[in-house]
XYZ file of N, CA and C in Angstrom:
696
model
N -38.909 -59.649 37.312
C -37.523 -59.162 37.262
C -37.294 -58.306 36.025
N -37.863 -58.735 34.860
C -37.640 -57.967 33.640
C -38.224 -56.562 33.777
N -39.426 -56.443 34.428
C -40.018 -55.121 34.602
C -39.143 -54.253 35.497
N -38.553 -54.847 36.545
C -37.670 -54.097 37.435
C -36.462 -53.579 36.676
N -35.852 -54.430 35.836
C -34.659 -54.020 35.094
C -34.992 -52.943 34.085
N -36.190 -53.034 33.463
C -36.599 -51.994 32.533
C -36.738 -50.662 33.256
N -37.328 -50.688 34.461
C -37.464 -49.465 35.235
C -36.107 -48.882 35.589
N -35.170 -49.738 35.969
C -33.824 -49.268 36.290
C -33.168 -48.620 35.078
N -33.356 -49.227 33.920
C -32.773 -48.667 32.700
C -33.352 -47.294 32.417
N -34.671 -47.127 32.580
C -35.286 -45.833 32.333
C -34.792 -44.781 33.316
N -34.650 -45.177 34.574
C -34.132 -44.249 35.573
C -32.710 -43.827 35.224
N -31.894 -44.830 34.819
C -30.513 -44.520 34.455
C -30.439 -43.553 33.302
N -31.322 -43.780 32.288
C -31.317 -42.901 31.125
C -31.714 -41.491 31.516
N -32.676 -41.362 32.446
C -33.141 -40.053 32.860
C -32.085 -39.316 33.662
N -31.401 -40.010 34.537
C -30.451 -39.372 35.441
C -29.037 -39.320 34.893
N -28.808 -39.960 33.749
C -27.465 -39.965 33.195
C -26.563 -40.962 33.871
N -27.118 -41.931 34.616
C -26.327 -42.918 35.317
C -26.192 -44.194 34.538
N -25.881 -45.324 35.223
C -25.670 -46.590 34.546
C -26.941 -47.124 33.906
N -26.776 -47.907 32.848
C -27.864 -48.655 32.234
C -27.576 -50.130 32.424
N -28.635 -50.918 32.693
C -28.481 -52.318 33.041
C -29.095 -53.206 31.970
N -28.524 -54.384 31.767
C -29.150 -55.416 30.942
C -28.867 -56.763 31.570
N -29.920 -57.505 31.806
C -29.785 -58.860 32.345
C -30.914 -59.665 31.711
N -30.625 -60.297 30.595
C -31.693 -60.859 29.785
C -31.315 -62.254 29.281
N -32.357 -63.019 28.952
C -32.158 -64.305 28.305
C -32.879 -64.239 26.968
N -32.116 -64.049 25.915
C -32.700 -63.834 24.591
C -31.960 -64.665 23.565
N -32.632 -64.944 22.466
C -32.066 -65.747 21.390
C -31.341 -64.825 20.415
N -30.079 -65.126 20.129
C -29.317 -64.351 19.162
C -29.527 -64.939 17.773
N -29.959 -64.080 16.839
C -30.131 -64.470 15.440
C -29.159 -63.651 14.607
N -28.237 -64.327 13.940
C -27.284 -63.675 13.042
C -27.735 -63.912 11.605
N -27.963 -62.837 10.871
C -28.288 -62.948 9.445
C -27.075 -62.563 8.625
N -26.625 -63.478 7.786
C -25.544 -63.201 6.834
C -26.207 -62.845 5.509
N -25.981 -61.607 5.075
C -26.747 -61.042 3.975
C -25.849 -60.168 3.114
N -26.400 -59.689 2.001
C -25.655 -58.785 1.126
C -26.632 -57.954 0.303
N -26.296 -56.694 0.110
C -27.089 -55.836 -0.757
C -27.036 -56.305 -2.208
N -26.022 -57.084 -2.553
C -25.875 -57.559 -3.923
C -26.511 -58.901 -4.187
N -27.287 -59.427 -3.248
C -27.887 -60.762 -3.357
C -29.385 -60.622 -3.567
N -29.885 -61.094 -4.705
C -31.304 -60.934 -5.023
C -32.206 -61.771 -4.134
N -31.667 -62.796 -3.482
C -32.464 -63.644 -2.586
C -32.549 -63.091 -1.171
N -31.816 -62.019 -0.889
C -31.695 -61.552 0.492
C -32.814 -60.642 0.994
N -33.462 -59.816 0.159
C -34.459 -58.895 0.713
C -35.545 -59.547 1.569
N -36.082 -60.741 1.227
C -37.061 -61.348 2.141
C -36.470 -61.672 3.513
N -35.218 -62.090 3.542
C -34.563 -62.379 4.826
C -34.300 -61.094 5.599
N -33.928 -60.024 4.895
C -33.743 -58.735 5.556
C -35.049 -58.275 6.198
N -36.167 -58.478 5.490
C -37.477 -58.096 6.028
C -37.847 -58.961 7.225
N -37.498 -60.248 7.180
C -37.784 -61.140 8.302
C -36.967 -60.723 9.526
N -35.713 -60.347 9.318
C -34.901 -59.884 10.447
C -35.509 -58.625 11.053
N -36.066 -57.761 10.219
C -36.744 -56.562 10.703
C -37.862 -56.940 11.674
N -38.633 -57.972 11.335
C -39.703 -58.424 12.223
C -39.142 -59.034 13.508
N -38.092 -59.822 13.385
C -37.484 -60.429 14.570
C -36.923 -59.378 15.512
N -36.400 -58.289 14.949
C -35.802 -57.238 15.765
C -36.830 -56.554 16.659
N -38.105 -56.686 16.337
C -39.157 -56.066 17.136
C -39.537 -56.910 18.347
N -39.066 -58.145 18.397
C -39.421 -59.041 19.494
C -38.509 -58.806 20.693
N -39.074 -58.950 21.899
C -38.270 -58.743 23.095
C -37.563 -60.004 23.562
N -37.733 -61.113 22.822
C -37.023 -62.351 23.174
C -35.922 -62.684 22.183
N -35.627 -61.761 21.258
C -34.629 -61.992 20.211
C -33.661 -60.821 20.159
N -32.382 -61.124 19.942
C -31.393 -60.117 19.554
C -31.051 -60.395 18.097
N -31.527 -59.534 17.209
C -31.381 -59.733 15.769
C -30.210 -58.906 15.252
N -29.286 -59.557 14.540
C -28.068 -58.900 14.076
C -27.839 -59.206 12.599
N -27.587 -58.176 11.811
C -27.320 -58.339 10.380
C -25.832 -58.155 10.116
N -25.211 -59.203 9.572
C -23.796 -59.151 9.204
C -23.700 -59.214 7.688
N -23.224 -58.127 7.090
C -23.156 -58.029 5.636
C -21.798 -58.537 5.159
N -21.830 -59.576 4.335
C -20.607 -60.193 3.826
C -20.117 -59.443 2.592
N -18.866 -59.721 2.221
C -18.274 -58.980 1.099
C -18.081 -59.822 -0.155
N -18.451 -61.117 -0.118
C -18.084 -61.962 -1.263
C -19.032 -61.821 -2.453
N -20.108 -61.017 -2.324
C -20.944 -60.708 -3.489
C -20.633 -59.327 -4.065
N -19.658 -58.626 -3.514
C -19.402 -57.253 -3.949
C -18.975 -57.168 -5.415
N -18.482 -58.274 -5.967
C -17.995 -58.256 -7.356
C -19.132 -58.265 -8.371
N -20.379 -58.456 -7.937
C -21.503 -58.610 -8.864
C -22.015 -57.278 -9.422
N -21.300 -56.201 -9.183
C -21.691 -54.926 -9.763
C -22.158 -53.909 -8.744
N -22.284 -54.333 -7.491
C -22.680 -53.395 -6.439
C -21.942 -53.766 -5.162
N -21.165 -52.836 -4.646
C -20.445 -53.080 -3.388
C -21.365 -52.753 -2.220
N -21.629 -53.732 -1.396
C -22.463 -53.549 -0.209
C -21.831 -52.480 0.679
N -22.611 -51.460 0.999
C -22.068 -50.340 1.766
C -21.785 -50.698 3.219
N -22.273 -51.867 3.678
C -22.025 -52.310 5.050
C -21.108 -53.528 5.118
N -20.621 -53.992 3.989
C -19.932 -55.282 3.957
C -18.582 -55.230 4.646
N -18.188 -56.392 5.177
C -16.903 -56.509 5.858
C -16.347 -57.907 5.644
N -15.067 -57.981 5.331
C -14.412 -59.279 5.207
C -14.440 -60.025 6.535
N -14.466 -59.299 7.659
C -14.514 -59.945 8.972
C -15.811 -60.737 9.145
N -16.910 -60.242 8.571
C -18.179 -60.946 8.713
C -18.212 -62.176 7.803
N -17.587 -62.076 6.633
C -17.440 -63.261 5.777
C -16.606 -64.310 6.495
N -15.553 -63.871 7.177
C -14.698 -64.804 7.920
C -15.464 -65.460 9.060
N -16.324 -64.689 9.729
C -17.120 -65.280 10.813
C -18.061 -66.346 10.266
N -18.703 -66.065 9.163
C -19.592 -67.058 8.563
C -18.820 -68.305 8.154
N -17.639 -68.121 7.616
C -16.813 -69.277 7.245
C -16.383 -70.069 8.477
N -16.166 -69.372 9.595
C -15.846 -70.072 10.835
C -16.977 -70.981 11.275
N -18.205 -70.496 11.165
C -19.365 -71.330 11.476
C -19.425 -72.535 10.532
N -19.146 -72.302 9.256
C -19.194 -73.397 8.286
C -18.176 -74.475 8.637
N -16.971 -74.077 9.016
C -15.963 -75.067 9.396
C -16.405 -75.838 10.637
N -16.988 -75.126 11.596
C -17.429 -75.795 12.822
C -18.531 -76.805 12.540
N -19.342 -76.542 11.501
C -20.444 -77.428 11.153
C -20.063 -78.434 10.066
N -18.783 -78.425 9.657
C -18.313 -79.293 8.567
C -19.097 -79.053 7.283
N -19.491 -77.807 7.054
C -20.179 -77.438 5.820
C -19.146 -77.026 4.775
N -19.407 -77.378 3.535
C -18.434 -77.115 2.471
C -18.540 -75.711 1.905
N -19.707 -75.085 2.016
C -19.905 -73.782 1.398
C -20.642 -72.850 2.361
N -20.595 -71.566 2.036
C -21.409 -70.567 2.715
C -22.360 -69.968 1.678
N -23.388 -69.310 2.161
C -24.396 -68.773 1.245
C -25.112 -67.607 1.932
N -25.800 -66.840 1.112
C -26.712 -65.815 1.624
C -28.077 -66.046 0.982
N -29.155 -65.744 1.703
C -29.163 -65.323 3.106
C -29.126 -66.536 4.032
N -28.310 -66.470 5.039
C -28.234 -67.522 6.051
C -28.456 -66.922 7.423
N -29.302 -67.577 8.228
C -29.450 -67.206 9.619
C -28.838 -68.287 10.490
N -28.067 -67.864 11.470
C -27.523 -68.776 12.477
C -28.148 -68.379 13.803
N -28.843 -69.320 14.403
C -29.695 -69.050 15.549
C -29.098 -69.715 16.784
N -28.806 -68.896 17.770
C -28.215 -69.418 18.998
C -26.829 -69.990 18.824
N -26.195 -69.695 17.689
C -24.857 -70.209 17.415
C -24.834 -71.634 16.904
N -26.001 -72.291 16.792
C -26.003 -73.714 16.447
C -26.904 -74.085 15.275
N -28.026 -73.399 15.094
C -28.965 -73.763 14.033
C -28.701 -72.930 12.797
N -28.460 -73.600 11.665
C -28.171 -72.936 10.405
C -29.391 -73.092 9.495
N -29.981 -71.959 9.092
C -31.244 -71.973 8.363
C -31.171 -70.976 7.208
N -31.787 -71.319 6.077
C -31.938 -70.342 4.996
C -32.759 -69.171 5.540
N -32.219 -67.974 5.438
C -32.797 -66.835 6.131
C -34.148 -66.379 5.644
N -34.569 -66.844 4.477
C -35.871 -66.442 3.946
C -36.970 -67.459 4.252
N -36.624 -68.573 4.885
C -37.615 -69.614 5.198
C -38.235 -69.303 6.562
N -39.311 -68.538 6.527
C -39.883 -67.969 7.743
C -40.256 -69.022 8.766
N -40.947 -70.071 8.353
C -41.420 -71.067 9.303
C -40.257 -71.793 9.972
N -39.233 -72.135 9.193
C -38.075 -72.806 9.770
C -37.357 -71.898 10.766
N -37.226 -70.638 10.399
C -36.575 -69.691 11.302
C -37.362 -69.576 12.608
N -38.668 -69.402 12.500
C -39.489 -69.247 13.702
C -39.461 -70.503 14.567
N -39.458 -71.670 13.922
C -39.382 -72.922 14.682
C -38.080 -73.005 15.461
N -36.962 -72.635 14.812
C -35.662 -72.713 15.490
C -35.568 -71.696 16.617
N -36.122 -70.511 16.408
C -36.130 -69.513 17.477
C -36.920 -70.038 18.669
N -38.085 -70.637 18.399
C -38.902 -71.189 19.478
C -38.158 -72.290 20.223
N -37.446 -73.145 19.484
C -36.677 -74.204 20.127
C -35.578 -73.626 21.006
N -34.895 -72.607 20.513
C -33.827 -71.995 21.302
C -34.379 -71.277 22.535
N -35.597 -70.766 22.440
C -36.215 -70.145 23.614
C -36.405 -71.159 24.734
N -36.519 -72.428 24.366
C -36.706 -73.466 25.370
C -35.416 -74.003 25.952
N -34.275 -73.508 25.474
C -32.980 -73.975 25.962
C -32.532 -73.082 27.121
N -32.196 -73.690 28.230
C -31.749 -72.927 29.396
C -30.402 -72.261 29.129
N -30.306 -70.968 29.450
C -29.012 -70.305 29.357
C -28.074 -70.880 30.412
N -26.905 -71.310 30.003
C -25.964 -71.939 30.921
C -25.084 -70.938 31.655
N -25.246 -69.665 31.305
C -24.471 -68.600 31.941
C -25.427 -67.489 32.353
N -25.298 -67.020 33.572
C -26.003 -65.823 34.005
C -25.161 -64.608 33.659
N -25.751 -63.621 32.981
C -24.993 -62.490 32.443
C -25.679 -61.185 32.815
N -24.898 -60.255 33.340
C -25.377 -58.908 33.640
C -24.408 -57.911 33.034
N -24.954 -56.903 32.353
C -24.128 -55.866 31.734
C -24.627 -54.505 32.195
N -23.710 -53.654 32.604
C -24.028 -52.293 33.046
C -23.243 -51.313 32.189
N -23.948 -50.362 31.590
C -23.261 -49.281 30.885
C -23.028 -48.147 31.874
N -21.779 -47.760 32.039
C -21.417 -46.696 32.973
C -20.520 -45.716 32.235
N -21.126 -44.629 31.758
C -20.368 -43.686 30.948
C -19.969 -44.323 29.626
N -18.684 -44.290 29.328
C -18.200 -44.834 28.066
C -17.667 -46.242 28.178
N -18.094 -46.994 29.189
C -17.619 -48.364 29.334
C -18.750 -49.280 29.762
N -18.515 -50.566 29.630
C -19.451 -51.591 30.069
C -18.819 -52.400 31.181
N -19.602 -52.656 32.225
C -19.190 -53.539 33.306
C -19.943 -54.858 33.123
N -19.205 -55.926 32.931
C -19.778 -57.225 32.574
C -19.528 -58.215 33.710
N -20.587 -58.900 34.113
C -20.473 -59.939 35.132
C -21.149 -61.199 34.606
N -20.493 -62.335 34.794
C -21.052 -63.609 34.346
C -20.790 -64.690 35.376
N -21.739 -65.597 35.504
C -21.604 -66.721 36.426
C -22.050 -67.998 35.726
N -21.290 -69.089 35.869
C -21.720 -70.361 35.274
C -22.905 -70.931 36.040
N -23.844 -71.499 35.331
C -24.977 -72.157 35.956
C -24.815 -73.675 35.969
N -23.683 -74.113 35.451
C -23.383 -75.541 35.415
C -21.866 -75.695 35.419
N -21.376 -76.718 36.055
C -19.932 -76.960 36.081
C -19.469 -77.551 34.748
N -18.196 -77.338 34.447
C -17.581 -77.975 33.290
C -17.970 -77.392 31.946
N -18.264 -76.096 31.901
C -18.641 -75.489 30.620
C -17.451 -75.360 29.677
N -16.258 -75.313 30.214
C -15.081 -75.208 29.357
C -14.843 -73.778 28.901
N -13.954 -73.628 27.922
C -13.542 -72.302 27.474
C -14.657 -71.603 26.701
N -14.795 -70.306 26.990
C -15.788 -69.471 26.317
C -15.149 -68.159 25.900
N -15.745 -67.508 24.907
C -15.303 -66.183 24.490
C -16.382 -65.177 24.857
N -15.940 -64.002 25.275
C -16.844 -62.891 25.560
C -16.664 -61.882 24.426
N -17.775 -61.527 23.792
C -17.712 -60.701 22.586
C -18.577 -59.456 22.739
N -18.104 -58.367 22.155
C -18.866 -57.124 22.128
C -19.251 -56.823 20.692
N -20.551 -56.594 20.487
C -21.088 -56.284 19.160
C -21.707 -54.904 19.209
N -21.385 -54.063 18.239
C -22.037 -52.762 18.076
C -22.779 -52.770 16.751
N -23.921 -52.084 16.729
C -24.683 -52.062 15.487
C -25.379 -50.736 15.263
N -25.688 -50.485 13.991
C -26.462 -49.325 13.564
C -27.916 -49.763 13.441
N -28.842 -49.126 14.142
C -30.207 -49.654 14.200
C -30.945 -49.690 12.865
N -30.748 -48.694 11.993
C -31.599 -48.623 10.798
C -30.952 -47.776 9.725
N -31.054 -48.262 8.496
C -30.703 -47.434 7.340
C -31.396 -47.996 6.107
N -31.885 -47.109 5.261
C -32.478 -47.494 3.979
C -31.493 -47.167 2.877
N -31.271 -48.125 1.983
C -30.265 -47.974 0.928
C -30.939 -48.061 -0.436
N -30.647 -47.111 -1.287
C -31.097 -47.151 -2.678
C -30.009 -47.824 -3.502
N -30.302 -49.013 -3.980
C -29.295 -49.814 -4.686
C -29.390 -49.521 -6.182
N -28.283 -49.133 -6.762
C -28.297 -48.623 -8.139
C -27.805 -49.632 -9.163
N -27.075 -50.653 -8.721
C -26.536 -51.635 -9.664
C -26.639 -53.026 -9.062
N -26.256 -54.021 -9.862
C -26.253 -55.386 -9.363
C -27.627 -56.036 -9.384
N -27.754 -57.146 -8.687
C -28.971 -57.950 -8.734
C -30.183 -57.234 -8.159
N -29.973 -56.296 -7.252
C -31.083 -55.568 -6.629
C -31.201 -54.141 -7.148
N -30.683 -53.883 -8.339
C -30.697 -52.535 -8.903
C -32.116 -51.975 -8.930
N -32.239 -50.720 -8.508
C -33.527 -50.038 -8.528
C -34.353 -50.219 -7.268
N -33.914 -51.071 -6.350
C -34.662 -51.308 -5.124
C -34.192 -50.387 -4.007
N -35.129 -50.020 -3.163
C -34.828 -49.294 -1.940
C -35.115 -50.238 -0.784
N -34.068 -50.646 -0.058
C -34.192 -51.713 0.935
C -33.878 -51.173 2.320
N -34.756 -51.535 3.257
C -34.606 -51.144 4.659
C -33.772 -52.209 5.368
N -32.709 -51.775 6.033
C -31.849 -52.685 6.783
C -31.875 -52.289 8.260
N -31.928 -53.295 9.132
C -31.978 -53.031 10.571
C -30.826 -53.748 11.266
N -30.447 -53.208 12.417
C -29.454 -53.814 13.308
C -28.210 -54.251 12.540
N -27.647 -53.295 11.804
C -26.503 -53.537 10.923
C -25.234 -53.560 11.770
N -24.623 -54.712 11.877
C -23.427 -54.844 12.711
C -22.283 -54.041 12.099
N -21.670 -53.212 12.926
C -20.523 -52.423 12.493
C -19.210 -52.935 13.078
N -19.314 -53.672 14.193
C -18.095 -54.198 14.811
C -18.450 -55.412 15.662
N -17.623 -56.455 15.559
C -17.802 -57.677 16.357
C -16.419 -58.059 16.871
N -16.202 -57.904 18.176
C -14.872 -58.043 18.742
C -14.872 -59.012 19.917
N -13.906 -59.907 19.934
C -13.680 -60.740 21.120
C -12.960 -59.880 22.147
N -13.584 -59.712 23.321
C -13.008 -58.828 24.338
C -12.451 -59.592 25.538
N -12.666 -60.907 25.563
C -12.127 -61.664 26.679
C -12.338 -63.150 26.524
N -11.544 -63.909 27.251
C -11.669 -65.360 27.320
C -12.018 -65.733 28.756
N -12.780 -66.808 28.920
C -13.243 -67.210 30.249
C -13.309 -68.723 30.283
N -12.765 -69.303 31.356
C -12.761 -70.763 31.469
C -13.990 -71.311 32.177
N -14.883 -70.429 32.619
C -16.124 -70.870 33.242
C -15.987 -71.379 34.662
N -14.807 -71.239 35.222
C -14.582 -71.706 36.596
C -14.767 -70.532 37.556
N -15.946 -70.417 38.134
C -16.242 -69.307 39.023
C -16.731 -68.092 38.264
N -17.089 -67.065 39.023
C -17.640 -65.849 38.437
C -16.569 -65.081 37.662
N -17.027 -64.321 36.688
C -16.140 -63.506 35.858
C -16.630 -62.064 35.896
N -15.705 -61.120 36.026
C -16.014 -59.704 35.939
C -14.993 -59.043 35.032
N -15.457 -58.128 34.180
C -14.546 -57.393 33.319
C -15.190 -56.083 32.901
N -14.353 -55.119 32.537
C -14.786 -53.840 31.982
C -14.249 -53.729 30.567
N -15.023 -53.067 29.705
C -14.547 -52.858 28.340
C -15.039 -51.510 27.838
N -14.228 -50.782 27.066
C -14.699 -49.513 26.508
C -15.856 -49.748 25.538
N -16.818 -48.821 25.547
C -17.942 -48.875 24.606
C -18.433 -47.454 24.390
N -17.606 -46.672 23.730
C -17.911 -45.258 23.546
C -19.043 -45.070 22.549
N -19.714 -43.944 22.627
C -20.750 -43.598 21.674
C -22.116 -44.103 22.084
N -23.111 -43.739 21.261
C -24.498 -44.054 21.575
C -25.005 -45.312 20.882
N -24.182 -45.958 20.077
C -24.650 -47.140 19.352
C -25.022 -48.247 20.329
N -26.079 -49.010 20.035
C -26.422 -50.146 20.892
C -25.245 -51.097 21.045
N -25.217 -51.782 22.176
C -24.140 -52.725 22.475
C -24.739 -54.061 22.874
N -24.166 -55.130 22.358
C -24.579 -56.487 22.698
C -23.360 -57.232 23.214
N -23.509 -57.872 24.359
C -22.453 -58.738 24.893
C -22.912 -60.180 24.725
N -22.043 -60.995 24.131
C -22.365 -62.388 23.836
C -21.298 -63.284 24.450
N -21.734 -64.268 25.211
C -20.851 -65.301 25.741
C -21.111 -66.568 24.944
N -20.058 -67.077 24.306
C -20.216 -68.178 23.352
C -19.191 -69.267 23.607
N -19.605 -70.482 23.452
C -18.695 -71.618 23.574
C -17.714 -71.575 22.418
N -16.417 -71.585 22.753
C -15.381 -71.370 21.742
C -15.742 -70.076 21.000
N -15.591 -70.031 19.684
C -15.964 -68.809 18.969
C -17.103 -69.050 17.996
N -17.362 -70.328 17.687
C -18.405 -70.655 16.720
C -19.297 -71.772 17.233
N -19.430 -71.843 18.550
C -20.279 -72.846 19.159
C -21.565 -72.235 19.687
N -22.253 -72.948 20.571
C -23.509 -72.445 21.124
C -23.316 -71.119 21.859
N -24.277 -70.229 21.707
C -24.292 -68.993 22.470
C -24.936 -69.292 23.812
N -24.195 -69.070 24.883
C -24.633 -69.471 26.219
C -25.327 -68.345 26.978
N -25.130 -67.109 26.549
C -25.814 -65.959 27.152
C -25.589 -64.742 26.269
N -26.561 -63.822 26.306
C -26.426 -62.562 25.557
C -27.260 -61.492 26.230
N -26.768 -60.273 26.216
C -27.489 -59.129 26.775
C -27.291 -57.939 25.852
N -28.322 -57.120 25.743
C -28.311 -55.995 24.816
C -28.619 -54.698 25.558
N -27.851 -53.671 25.246
C -28.096 -52.321 25.763
C -28.325 -51.394 24.586
N -29.497 -50.793 24.525
C -29.813 -49.901 23.401
C -29.667 -48.446 23.810
């Protein structure tokens, strides 16, 4: 099935028609900052994860280290708020960088390679509870989802856009003098719909421009990620 969908995507790209995504992949969120001296190893690890076809790797740059002498050029208070939301859901007292949140449930220090890989492998073994198909048609996305189990409860449907790659020369702060490669830099993370999981769901949402798009179906807003699909 994956080979068929890849062929359809290539045909769509060639003919200027719809692009399809119907995938079961592990979402890895890295909370990072250009002003954090502990973050470059985690940024490099996310770069490696982004090359895998079973992972959707996303870098969310927080703003709470901006006071250390270097303002992160990708930072957003919204991403700091998202990380704090995860902390509240996990009854954690603090947030930190670098932190990876895997599948919406596993919280790991982002530079601990073996722990990260173990959690990704564990999440690969978890059945997606939602079947998800996303079609890009012009400047919009057509999203279809079906529950694979009854009683899933309320879920949020989210659209994520990201910038695939940028190298930054950091001139001040803890990483002064370093040139760091950043991948899959999230530029926008928006809740585009709510779904009670009772029966199939269909919706359309604008997604203008050429930036990759990720659709994520998540329990509540900071719970397990039940399905995700990516269109590059």
